[in-house]
Amino acid sequence: MTAVDRFYHCGFALVDGVFLEQVRLRVVGGEIAEVAVGVSPRPGDTPLGVVVPGFVNAHSHAFHRELRGRTHADGGDFWQWRHRMYRTAARLTPDSYRDLAARVFAEMRDAGYTAVGEFHYVHHDRNGEPYPGHAMELALADAAASAGIRLALLDTCYLRGGVGQPLGAEQRRFGDADVHRWLARWHALRDTLAGSGRGLVTLGAAIHSVRAVSRDDLAVIADGLPADVPVHAHVSEQPAENQACLDSHGLTPVGLLSAHGLLSPRFSAVHATHLTPDDIRLLGEAGATIVMCPTTEADLGDGIGPAPELLAAGACLAIGSDQHVVIDPWEELGRLELDQRLRCRRRGIFTPEALWGAGTAGGHRSLGLPRVRRQSPGLVVGEPFDAMEIDPATSRTRGAHLRQLPLVARAADVTATIVGGRLTRPRR
């Protein structure tokens, strides 16, 4: 069947980092085929207002959404929160996870996310036995299809309960016995997804953290994954993680990952909150991506990572909603700037263009999304038409310069999301 041309007329659109007026887009097969600027709408065009690229959620744990508003009454720290998270994970089945993830992904879509990287480690049943046919992974893929959002499934290696410790009973369903079985399952999952016809789904990989694998495992993972596959890991989220790594290996988590060849442009360090100057240098020299999750890092009391230093060293920035205490990319971007103002005690840490880039180009790079080549935020010919419409005249956005919207807009200001040319209005 021949793809049908569809036309969208935007009052304003972000193109190559610049807001342009009266932009008409020709979309074929879900991709932008032509961008015409300064032209009037024609009969049959779909009218849109202010259109910007869709944001990318580069770090998500969908099931953590169940903890929202349920963990704050008794105080506690990250580790106490983690035990509550384990109890939530224990209740998941393929069917319940599909339903839960579909709701979470739809919430993301309505907030302006058009792609998500799901850091997925709930692989097996409660006894640690594999589900037939990758049931948990396909549940997430089906949930993304239901919501109409791109999914980079970051299948995660999780083999230990801590440095030198076996998995605990509450972690049993996360593990694959050893790194070779994880790799075998990863490759089998790739074959299953490739033949499934799920066009919005790609497969990446993740290492839960240096706590969750051995030193020898890191070398096997580096050698066993295809060179073009994105690799993510939680890195230095807590000082206790750093100390355990230093005590066991004499290296920081970043140093350990670097020693085993895992730092490269395909690598994403999630959080990267408690880094040494040498860690920052290594991540920058590798051209790695740093996935900041400001609302989660604030909620868990993790701290504020050295984002401007990482950017200056050569790393790339992206954002994630992680545990979904908030699902709002605008909130993440606003906090990315404002938290650094508190840390550095000055204004203007990032330019508006840098914030747009962290929400879009940085996330695409982190997830290795195919056919997305943009280095600056904007709609580009030859790439998927993944975008959102934002209302510039709400009580929050009225009077703001369009380029500064990341500092004032919120998810409630998103009036439409487009993924692969498919337009959806938020359900609020």
GROMACS .gro file of C-alpha atoms in nm:
model
  428
    1MET     CA    1   0.000   0.000   0.000
    2THR     CA    2   0.137   0.342  -0.097
    3ALA     CA    3   0.187   0.581   0.195
    4VAL     CA    4  -0.055   0.873   0.195
    5ASP     CA    5   0.070   1.230   0.218
    6ARG     CA    6  -0.061   1.413   0.523
    7PHE     CA    7  -0.021   1.785   0.580
    8TYR     CA    8   0.001   1.975   0.907
    9HIS     CA    9   0.004   2.353   0.931
   10CYS     CA   10   0.173   2.502   1.238
   11GLY     CA   11   0.133   2.860   1.353
   12PHE     CA   12   0.487   2.833   1.493
   13ALA     CA   13   0.727   2.540   1.484
   14LEU     CA   14   1.074   2.477   1.623
   15VAL     CA   15   1.293   2.399   1.321
   16ASP     CA   16   1.673   2.363   1.351
   17GLY     CA   17   1.670   2.530   1.691
   18VAL     CA   18   1.469   2.835   1.577
   19PHE     CA   19   1.098   2.912   1.607
   20LEU     CA   20   0.957   2.986   1.263
   21GLU     CA   21   0.612   3.113   1.170
   22GLN     CA   22   0.357   2.957   0.935
   23VAL     CA   23   0.522   2.618   0.886
   24ARG     CA   24   0.359   2.354   0.669
   25LEU     CA   25   0.473   1.994   0.708
   26ARG     CA   26   0.428   1.714   0.457
   27VAL     CA   27   0.434   1.380   0.636
   28VAL     CA   28   0.463   1.048   0.454
   29GLY     CA   29   0.454   0.716   0.637
   30GLY     CA   30   0.495   0.892   0.968
   31GLU     CA   31   0.811   1.078   0.859
   32ILE     CA   32   0.859   1.444   0.775
   33ALA     CA   33   0.906   1.464   0.399
   34GLU     CA   34   0.901   1.842   0.354
   35VAL     CA   35   0.911   2.158   0.565
   36ALA     CA   36   0.778   2.476   0.404
   37VAL     CA   37   0.815   2.803   0.596
   38GLY     CA   38   0.607   3.119   0.566
   39VAL     CA   39   0.319   2.957   0.379
   40SER     CA   40  -0.055   2.969   0.436
   41PRO     CA   41  -0.260   2.662   0.522
   42ARG     CA   42  -0.441   2.476   0.248
   43PRO     CA   43  -0.772   2.292   0.253
   44GLY     CA   44  -0.732   1.954   0.423
   45ASP     CA   45  -0.435   2.055   0.636
   46THR     CA   46  -0.448   1.960   1.004
   47PRO     CA   47  -0.420   2.292   1.189
   48LEU     CA   48  -0.181   2.315   1.484
   49GLY     CA   49  -0.059   2.604   1.697
   50VAL     CA   50   0.291   2.606   1.850
   51VAL     CA   51   0.464   2.278   1.762
   52VAL     CA   52   0.789   2.152   1.911
   53PRO     CA   53   0.967   1.815   1.898
   54GLY     CA   54   0.841   1.555   2.142
   55PHE     CA   55   1.048   1.504   2.454
   56VAL     CA   56   1.231   1.181   2.533
   57ASN     CA   57   1.202   1.010   2.871
   58ALA     CA   58   1.541   0.839   2.883
   59HIS     CA   59   1.490   0.665   3.217
   60SER     CA   60   1.170   0.501   3.338
   61HIS     CA   61   1.068   0.227   3.581
   62ALA     CA   62   0.700   0.199   3.492
   63PHE     CA   63   0.595   0.000   3.798
   64HIS     CA   64   0.735   0.263   4.035
   65ARG     CA   65   0.430   0.473   3.944
   66GLU     CA   66   0.239   0.263   4.198
   67LEU     CA   67   0.443   0.423   4.479
   68ARG     CA   68   0.339   0.780   4.402
   69GLY     CA   69   0.193   0.946   4.708
   70ARG     CA   70   0.242   0.638   4.926
   71THR     CA   71   0.596   0.669   5.062
   72HIS     CA   72   0.616   1.011   5.225
   73ALA     CA   73   0.435   0.974   5.559
   74ASP     CA   74   0.708   0.792   5.752
   75GLY     CA   75   1.018   0.972   5.633
   76GLY     CA   76   1.308   0.737   5.581
   77ASP     CA   77   1.581   0.732   5.320
   78PHE     CA   78   1.647   0.586   4.975
   79TRP     CA   79   1.707   0.238   5.116
   80GLN     CA   80   1.376   0.234   5.304
   81TRP     CA   81   1.199   0.347   4.987
   82ARG     CA   82   1.372   0.064   4.800
   83HIS     CA   83   1.219  -0.203   5.024
   84ARG     CA   84   0.871  -0.067   4.950
   85MET     CA   85   0.956  -0.078   4.581
   86TYR     CA   86   1.047  -0.448   4.613
   87ARG     CA   87   0.707  -0.523   4.760
   88THR     CA   88   0.542  -0.353   4.464
   89ALA     CA   89   0.755  -0.549   4.215
   90ALA     CA   90   0.659  -0.876   4.384
   91ARG     CA   91   0.292  -0.828   4.290
   92LEU     CA   92   0.346  -0.784   3.915
   93THR     CA   93   0.228  -1.034   3.656
   94PRO     CA   94   0.249  -0.998   3.277
   95ASP     CA   95  -0.119  -0.900   3.259
   96SER     CA   96  -0.110  -0.653   3.547
   97TYR     CA   97   0.216  -0.503   3.422
   98ARG     CA   98   0.071  -0.453   3.074
   99ASP     CA   99  -0.226  -0.265   3.216
  100LEU     CA  100  -0.017  -0.058   3.456
  101ALA     CA  101   0.247   0.031   3.196
  102ALA     CA  102  -0.017   0.127   2.940
  103ARG     CA  103  -0.156   0.382   3.187
  104VAL     CA  104   0.189   0.513   3.272
  105PHE     CA  105   0.296   0.541   2.907
  106ALA     CA  106  -0.030   0.720   2.822
  107GLU     CA  107   0.039   0.966   3.103
  108MET     CA  108   0.384   1.025   2.954
  109ARG     CA  109   0.241   1.075   2.606
  110ASP     CA  110  -0.014   1.327   2.727
  111ALA     CA  111   0.262   1.519   2.907
  112GLY     CA  112   0.464   1.560   2.586
  113TYR     CA  113   0.693   1.257   2.588
  114THR     CA  114   0.698   1.079   2.253
  115ALA     CA  115   0.960   0.816   2.345
  116VAL     CA  116   1.060   0.634   2.661
  117GLY     CA  117   1.354   0.423   2.771
  118GLU     CA  118   1.218   0.157   3.006
  119PHE     CA  119   1.492   0.033   3.241
  120HIS     CA  120   1.341  -0.312   3.284
  121TYR     CA  121   1.451  -0.579   3.529
  122VAL     CA  122   1.133  -0.757   3.647
  123HIS     CA  123   1.201  -1.048   3.413
  124HIS     CA  124   1.079  -1.363   3.585
  125ASP     CA  125   0.808  -1.495   3.814
  126ARG     CA  126   0.826  -1.469   4.193
  127ASN     CA  127   1.033  -1.787   4.215
  128GLY     CA  128   1.287  -1.657   3.966
  129GLU     CA  129   1.164  -1.887   3.690
  130PRO     CA  130   1.146  -1.745   3.335
  131TYR     CA  131   0.806  -1.670   3.188
  132PRO     CA  132   0.749  -1.844   2.853
  133GLY     CA  133   0.803  -1.631   2.546
  134HIS     CA  134   0.944  -1.318   2.720
  135ALA     CA  135   0.601  -1.244   2.865
  136MET     CA  136   0.704  -0.951   3.084
  137GLU     CA  137   0.903  -0.784   2.808
  138LEU     CA  138   0.625  -0.825   2.552
  139ALA     CA  139   0.377  -0.688   2.807
  140LEU     CA  140   0.576  -0.364   2.809
  141ALA     CA  141   0.599  -0.361   2.430
  142ASP     CA  142   0.223  -0.406   2.402
  143ALA     CA  143   0.166  -0.132   2.659
  144ALA     CA  144   0.373   0.111   2.453
  145ALA     CA  145   0.180   0.020   2.139
  146SER     CA  146  -0.147   0.077   2.324
  147ALA     CA  147  -0.033   0.422   2.437
  148GLY     CA  148   0.118   0.511   2.100
  149ILE     CA  149   0.464   0.597   2.233
  150ARG     CA  150   0.808   0.485   2.114
  151LEU     CA  151   0.973   0.237   2.348
  152ALA     CA  152   1.341   0.161   2.387
  153LEU     CA  153   1.328  -0.149   2.608
  154LEU     CA  154   1.647  -0.142   2.814
  155ASP     CA  155   1.666  -0.504   2.924
  156THR     CA  156   1.867  -0.501   3.244
  157CYS     CA  157   2.134  -0.731   3.384
  158TYR     CA  158   2.074  -0.768   3.759
  159LEU     CA  159   2.266  -1.057   3.917
  160ARG     CA  160   2.366  -0.955   4.270
  161GLY     CA  161   2.203  -0.801   4.573
  162GLY     CA  162   2.506  -0.584   4.645
  163VAL     CA  163   2.882  -0.591   4.602
  164GLY     CA  164   2.981  -0.952   4.669
  165GLN     CA  165   2.629  -1.049   4.782
  166PRO     CA  166   2.378  -1.290   4.623
  167LEU     CA  167   2.033  -1.173   4.525
  168GLY     CA  168   1.794  -1.146   4.815
  169ALA     CA  169   1.456  -1.319   4.814
  170GLU     CA  170   1.288  -0.995   4.709
  171GLN     CA  171   1.527  -0.964   4.411
  172ARG     CA  172   1.502  -1.322   4.285
  173ARG     CA  173   1.276  -1.239   3.991
  174PHE     CA  174   1.524  -0.982   3.860
  175GLY     CA  175   1.815  -1.219   3.796
  176ASP     CA  176   1.920  -1.460   3.521
  177ALA     CA  177   2.149  -1.687   3.728
  178ASP     CA  178   2.463  -1.559   3.554
  179VAL     CA  179   2.574  -1.309   3.294
  180HIS     CA  180   2.587  -1.563   3.012
  181ARG     CA  181   2.222  -1.657   3.064
  182TRP     CA  182   2.130  -1.291   3.067
  183LEU     CA  183   2.310  -1.239   2.736
  184ALA     CA  184   2.145  -1.547   2.586
  185ARG     CA  185   1.803  -1.419   2.694
  186TRP     CA  186   1.885  -1.070   2.560
  187HIS     CA  187   1.975  -1.205   2.216
  188ALA     CA  188   1.666  -1.428   2.208
  189LEU     CA  189   1.451  -1.128   2.302
  190ARG     CA  190   1.604  -0.925   2.020
  191ASP     CA  191   1.509  -1.198   1.772
  192THR     CA  192   1.156  -1.215   1.912
  193LEU     CA  193   1.103  -0.838   1.888
  194ALA     CA  194   1.252  -0.821   1.539
  195GLY     CA  195   0.991  -1.065   1.411
  196SER     CA  196   0.698  -0.927   1.607
  197GLY     CA  197   0.598  -0.633   1.386
  198ARG     CA  198   0.617  -0.391   1.681
  199GLY     CA  199   0.748  -0.095   1.486
  200LEU     CA  200   0.763   0.149   1.778
  201VAL     CA  201   0.985  -0.081   1.989
  202THR     CA  202   1.364  -0.108   1.989
  203LEU     CA  203   1.587  -0.308   2.223
  204GLY     CA  204   1.870  -0.167   2.430
  205ALA     CA  205   2.057  -0.299   2.731
  206ALA     CA  206   2.133  -0.193   3.084
  207ILE     CA  207   2.344  -0.287   3.382
  208HIS     CA  208   2.143  -0.217   3.693
  209SER     CA  209   2.451  -0.081   3.875
  210VAL     CA  210   2.800  -0.191   3.969
  211ARG     CA  211   2.637  -0.328   4.287
  212ALA     CA  212   2.434  -0.574   4.081
  213VAL     CA  213   2.709  -0.738   3.876
  214SER     CA  214   3.062  -0.861   3.935
  215ARG     CA  215   3.377  -0.717   3.788
  216ASP     CA  216   3.408  -1.016   3.556
  217ASP     CA  217   3.048  -0.970   3.444
  218LEU     CA  218   3.126  -0.620   3.315
  219ALA     CA  219   3.389  -0.757   3.075
  220VAL     CA  220   3.148  -1.022   2.944
  221ILE     CA  221   2.875  -0.763   2.888
  222ALA     CA  222   3.112  -0.530   2.704
  223ASP     CA  223   3.214  -0.811   2.470
  224GLY     CA  224   2.875  -0.979   2.434
  225LEU     CA  225   2.654  -0.691   2.319
  226PRO     CA  226   2.648  -0.559   1.961
  227ALA     CA  227   2.851  -0.240   1.926
  228ASP     CA  228   2.554  -0.026   1.822
  229VAL     CA  229   2.330  -0.113   2.118
  230PRO     CA  230   2.279   0.161   2.379
  231VAL     CA  231   2.391   0.063   2.729
  232HIS     CA  232   2.260   0.232   3.045
  233ALA     CA  233   2.350   0.198   3.413
  234HIS     CA  234   2.260   0.361   3.742
  235VAL     CA  235   2.581   0.536   3.843
  236SER     CA  236   2.675   0.692   4.178
  237GLU     CA  237   2.320   0.765   4.286
  238GLN     CA  238   2.415   0.721   4.653
  239PRO     CA  239   2.744   0.779   4.842
  240ALA     CA  240   2.709   0.429   4.991
  241GLU     CA  241   2.730   0.283   4.639
  242ASN     CA  242   3.056   0.467   4.576
  243GLN     CA  243   3.207   0.355   4.906
  244ALA     CA  244   3.117  -0.010   4.850
  245CYS     CA  245   3.275   0.001   4.505
  246LEU     CA  246   3.592   0.167   4.638
  247ASP     CA  247   3.618  -0.084   4.923
  248SER     CA  248   3.578  -0.383   4.689
  249HIS     CA  249   3.755  -0.269   4.372
  250GLY     CA  250   3.965   0.034   4.461
  251LEU     CA  251   3.777   0.229   4.194
  252THR     CA  252   3.469   0.447   4.174
  253PRO     CA  253   3.176   0.309   3.974
  254VAL     CA  254   3.274   0.529   3.679
  255GLY     CA  255   3.635   0.414   3.707
  256LEU     CA  256   3.525   0.050   3.714
  257LEU     CA  257   3.302   0.090   3.408
  258SER     CA  258   3.582   0.270   3.226
  259ALA     CA  259   3.834  -0.003   3.309
  260HIS     CA  260   3.612  -0.256   3.134
  261GLY     CA  261   3.554  -0.056   2.817
  262LEU     CA  262   3.195   0.038   2.886
  263LEU     CA  263   3.231   0.416   2.863
  264SER     CA  264   3.165   0.538   2.509
  265PRO     CA  265   2.914   0.755   2.319
  266ARG     CA  266   2.662   0.469   2.343
  267PHE     CA  267   2.678   0.466   2.725
  268SER     CA  268   2.434   0.652   2.949
  269ALA     CA  269   2.500   0.710   3.317
  270VAL     CA  270   2.174   0.754   3.504
  271HIS     CA  271   2.180   1.005   3.792
  272ALA     CA  272   2.562   1.046   3.818
  273THR     CA  273   2.502   1.245   4.134
  274HIS     CA  274   2.809   1.184   4.347
  275LEU     CA  275   3.108   1.207   4.113
  276THR     CA  276   3.476   1.285   4.158
  277PRO     CA  277   3.655   1.527   3.922
  278ASP     CA  278   3.816   1.224   3.757
  279ASP     CA  279   3.474   1.064   3.706
  280ILE     CA  280   3.355   1.380   3.531
  281ARG     CA  281   3.664   1.378   3.309
  282LEU     CA  282   3.618   1.012   3.213
  283LEU     CA  283   3.250   1.054   3.125
  284GLY     CA  284   3.322   1.368   2.925
  285GLU     CA  285   3.613   1.219   2.733
  286ALA     CA  286   3.398   0.916   2.648
  287GLY     CA  287   3.118   1.136   2.512
  288ALA     CA  288   2.872   0.956   2.738
  289THR     CA  289   2.518   1.075   2.806
  290ILE     CA  290   2.411   1.168   3.158
  291VAL     CA  291   2.043   1.104   3.227
  292MET     CA  292   1.934   1.344   3.499
  293CYS     CA  293   1.607   1.271   3.681
  294PRO     CA  294   1.561   1.587   3.890
  295THR     CA  295   1.217   1.514   4.037
  296THR     CA  296   1.321   1.166   4.149
  297GLU     CA  297   1.658   1.280   4.279
  298ALA     CA  298   1.476   1.545   4.484
  299ASP     CA  299   1.205   1.306   4.606
  300LEU     CA  300   1.457   1.047   4.725
  301GLY     CA  301   1.695   1.305   4.869
  302ASP     CA  302   1.975   1.181   4.644
  303GLY     CA  303   2.143   1.516   4.588
  304ILE     CA  304   2.213   1.741   4.289
  305GLY     CA  305   2.463   1.612   4.035
  306PRO     CA  306   2.732   1.822   3.861
  307ALA     CA  307   2.539   1.868   3.535
  308PRO     CA  308   2.714   2.185   3.408
  309GLU     CA  309   3.057   2.039   3.477
  310LEU     CA  310   2.964   1.721   3.289
  311LEU     CA  311   2.836   1.920   2.991
  312ALA     CA  312   3.154   2.132   2.987
  313ALA     CA  313   3.367   1.814   3.000
  314GLY     CA  314   3.204   1.679   2.682
  315ALA     CA  315   2.917   1.467   2.810
  316CYS     CA  316   2.563   1.500   2.677
  317LEU     CA  317   2.255   1.563   2.896
  318ALA     CA  318   1.916   1.393   2.884
  319ILE     CA  319   1.620   1.371   3.122
  320GLY     CA  320   1.412   1.092   3.276
  321SER     CA  321   1.116   1.059   3.509
  322ASP     CA  322   1.254   0.744   3.678
  323GLN     CA  323   1.011   0.659   3.961
  324HIS     CA  324   0.735   0.888   3.830
  325VAL     CA  325   0.671   1.091   4.140
  326VAL     CA  326   0.599   1.343   3.862
  327ILE     CA  327   0.548   1.267   3.494
  328ASP     CA  328   0.616   1.603   3.336
  329PRO     CA  329   0.915   1.667   3.106
  330TRP     CA  330   0.873   2.042   3.149
  331GLU     CA  331   0.910   2.001   3.525
  332GLU     CA  332   1.226   1.794   3.475
  333LEU     CA  333   1.379   2.056   3.247
  334GLY     CA  334   1.281   2.344   3.473
  335ARG     CA  335   1.433   2.168   3.774
  336LEU     CA  336   1.744   2.080   3.575
  337GLU     CA  337   1.812   2.455   3.561
  338LEU     CA  338   1.668   2.562   3.897
  339ASP     CA  339   1.838   2.290   4.104
  340GLN     CA  340   2.171   2.395   3.957
  341ARG     CA  341   2.098   2.757   4.047
  342LEU     CA  342   2.057   2.646   4.408
  343ARG     CA  343   2.375   2.439   4.389
  344CYS     CA  344   2.585   2.702   4.209
  345ARG     CA  345   2.409   3.008   4.357
  346ARG     CA  346   2.376   3.188   4.027
  347ARG     CA  347   2.126   3.212   3.742
  348GLY     CA  348   2.151   3.110   3.378
  349ILE     CA  349   2.331   2.780   3.422
  350PHE     CA  350   2.194   2.642   3.093
  351THR     CA  351   2.076   2.832   2.786
  352PRO     CA  352   1.720   2.768   2.670
  353GLU     CA  353   1.868   2.584   2.372
  354ALA     CA  354   2.059   2.352   2.606
  355LEU     CA  355   1.737   2.271   2.791
  356TRP     CA  356   1.551   2.196   2.467
  357GLY     CA  357   1.846   1.978   2.365
  358ALA     CA  358   1.842   1.781   2.691
  359GLY     CA  359   1.473   1.709   2.641
  360THR     CA  360   1.502   1.604   2.278
  361ALA     CA  361   1.837   1.542   2.105
  362GLY     CA  362   2.005   1.417   2.424
  363GLY     CA  363   1.733   1.163   2.485
  364HIS     CA  364   1.735   1.038   2.126
  365ARG     CA  365   2.111   0.993   2.148
  366SER     CA  366   2.083   0.811   2.481
  367LEU     CA  367   1.828   0.561   2.351
  368GLY     CA  368   1.993   0.513   2.012
  369LEU     CA  369   1.663   0.569   1.837
  370PRO     CA  370   1.688   0.481   1.468
  371ARG     CA  371   1.667   0.747   1.200
  372VAL     CA  372   1.694   1.032   1.452
  373ARG     CA  373   2.006   1.229   1.373
  374ARG     CA  374   1.930   1.574   1.508
  375GLN     CA  375   2.201   1.750   1.702
  376SER     CA  376   1.986   2.053   1.782
  377PRO     CA  377   1.619   2.058   1.881
  378GLY     CA  378   1.379   2.090   1.592
  379LEU     CA  379   1.172   1.920   1.327
  380VAL     CA  380   1.390   1.764   1.058
  381VAL     CA  381   1.312   1.626   0.713
  382GLY     CA  382   1.365   1.250   0.700
  383GLU     CA  383   1.294   1.191   1.067
  384PRO     CA  384   0.976   1.066   1.232
  385PHE     CA  385   0.714   1.331   1.297
  386ASP     CA  386   0.728   1.303   1.677
  387ALA     CA  387   0.610   1.629   1.824
  388MET     CA  388   0.371   1.808   2.055
  389GLU     CA  389   0.149   2.112   2.042
  390ILE     CA  390   0.188   2.352   2.334
  391ASP     CA  391  -0.054   2.627   2.432
  392PRO     CA  392   0.137   2.958   2.462
  393ALA     CA  393  -0.153   3.142   2.626
  394THR     CA  394  -0.227   2.952   2.948
  395SER     CA  395  -0.192   3.110   3.289
  396ARG     CA  396   0.163   2.971   3.301
  397THR     CA  397   0.286   3.036   2.948
  398ARG     CA  398   0.118   3.366   2.858
  399GLY     CA  399   0.377   3.631   2.775
  400ALA     CA  400   0.675   3.395   2.771
  401HIS     CA  401   0.918   3.389   2.481
  402LEU     CA  402   0.870   3.060   2.299
  403ARG     CA  403   1.236   2.962   2.333
  404GLN     CA  404   1.204   2.995   2.713
  405LEU     CA  405   0.901   2.767   2.747
  406PRO     CA  406   1.100   2.494   2.929
  407LEU     CA  407   1.125   2.728   3.226
  408VAL     CA  408   0.752   2.804   3.252
  409ALA     CA  409   0.538   2.542   3.073
  410ARG     CA  410   0.402   2.227   3.233
  411ALA     CA  411   0.236   1.908   3.111
  412ALA     CA  412  -0.110   2.063   3.145
  413ASP     CA  413  -0.016   2.307   2.869
  414VAL     CA  414   0.032   2.027   2.613
  415THR     CA  415  -0.271   2.015   2.383
  416ALA     CA  416  -0.166   1.737   2.145
  417THR     CA  417   0.107   1.478   2.100
  418ILE     CA  418   0.213   1.334   1.765
  419VAL     CA  419   0.410   1.008   1.734
  420GLY     CA  420   0.499   0.891   1.385
  421GLY     CA  421   0.236   1.127   1.245
  422ARG     CA  422  -0.038   0.991   1.474
  423LEU     CA  423  -0.202   1.276   1.664
  424THR     CA  424  -0.350   1.224   2.010
  425ARG     CA  425  -0.528   1.477   2.230
  426PRO     CA  426  -0.461   1.445   2.607
  427ARG     CA  427  -0.721   1.268   2.819
  428ARG     CA  428  -0.755   1.484   3.126
   0.00000   0.00000   0.00000
